Amino acid sequence: MARYIGPKSKIARKFGEPIFGPDKV
């Protein structure tokens, strides 16, 4: 995890998906 986009990454973690998942889409 070298990319932290902020609170959105937290939501992605809640879904158990990487930051490149629901966060970017």
PDB file of C-alpha atoms in Angstrom:
ATOM      1  CA  MET A   1       0.000   0.000   0.000  1.00  0.00           C
ATOM      2  CA  ALA A   2       2.116   2.853  -1.264  1.00  0.00           C
ATOM      3  CA  ARG A   3      -0.773   4.959  -2.548  1.00  0.00           C
ATOM      4  CA  TYR A   4      -3.049   6.626  -0.032  1.00  0.00           C
ATOM      5  CA  ILE A   5      -5.827   8.640  -1.645  1.00  0.00           C
ATOM      6  CA  GLY A   6      -7.484   9.509   1.676  1.00  0.00           C
ATOM      7  CA  PRO A   7     -10.792   8.400   3.251  1.00  0.00           C
ATOM      8  CA  LYS A   8     -11.777   6.674   0.002  1.00  0.00           C
ATOM      9  CA  SER A   9      -9.040   4.095   0.567  1.00  0.00           C
ATOM     10  CA  LYS A  10     -10.634   3.394   3.941  1.00  0.00           C
ATOM     11  CA  ILE A  11     -13.920   2.545   2.213  1.00  0.00           C
ATOM     12  CA  ALA A  12     -12.060   0.283  -0.199  1.00  0.00           C
ATOM     13  CA  ARG A  13     -10.526  -1.495   2.791  1.00  0.00           C
ATOM     14  CA  LYS A  14     -13.995  -1.944   4.281  1.00  0.00           C
ATOM     15  CA  PHE A  15     -15.014  -3.795   1.139  1.00  0.00           C
ATOM     16  CA  GLY A  16     -11.839  -5.860   1.412  1.00  0.00           C
ATOM     17  CA  GLU A  17     -10.723  -4.622  -2.005  1.00  0.00           C
ATOM     18  CA  PRO A  18      -7.501  -2.822  -2.899  1.00  0.00           C
ATOM     19  CA  ILE A  19      -7.385   0.954  -3.314  1.00  0.00           C
ATOM     20  CA  PHE A  20      -7.453   0.341  -7.057  1.00  0.00           C
ATOM     21  CA  GLY A  21     -10.879  -1.253  -6.745  1.00  0.00           C
ATOM     22  CA  PRO A  22     -14.087   0.630  -5.839  1.00  0.00           C
ATOM     23  CA  ASP A  23     -11.958   3.631  -4.918  1.00  0.00           C
ATOM     24  CA  LYS A  24     -10.743   4.361  -8.442  1.00  0.00           C
ATOM     25  CA  VAL A  25     -13.820   3.112 -10.243  1.00  0.00           C
TER      26      VAL A  25
END
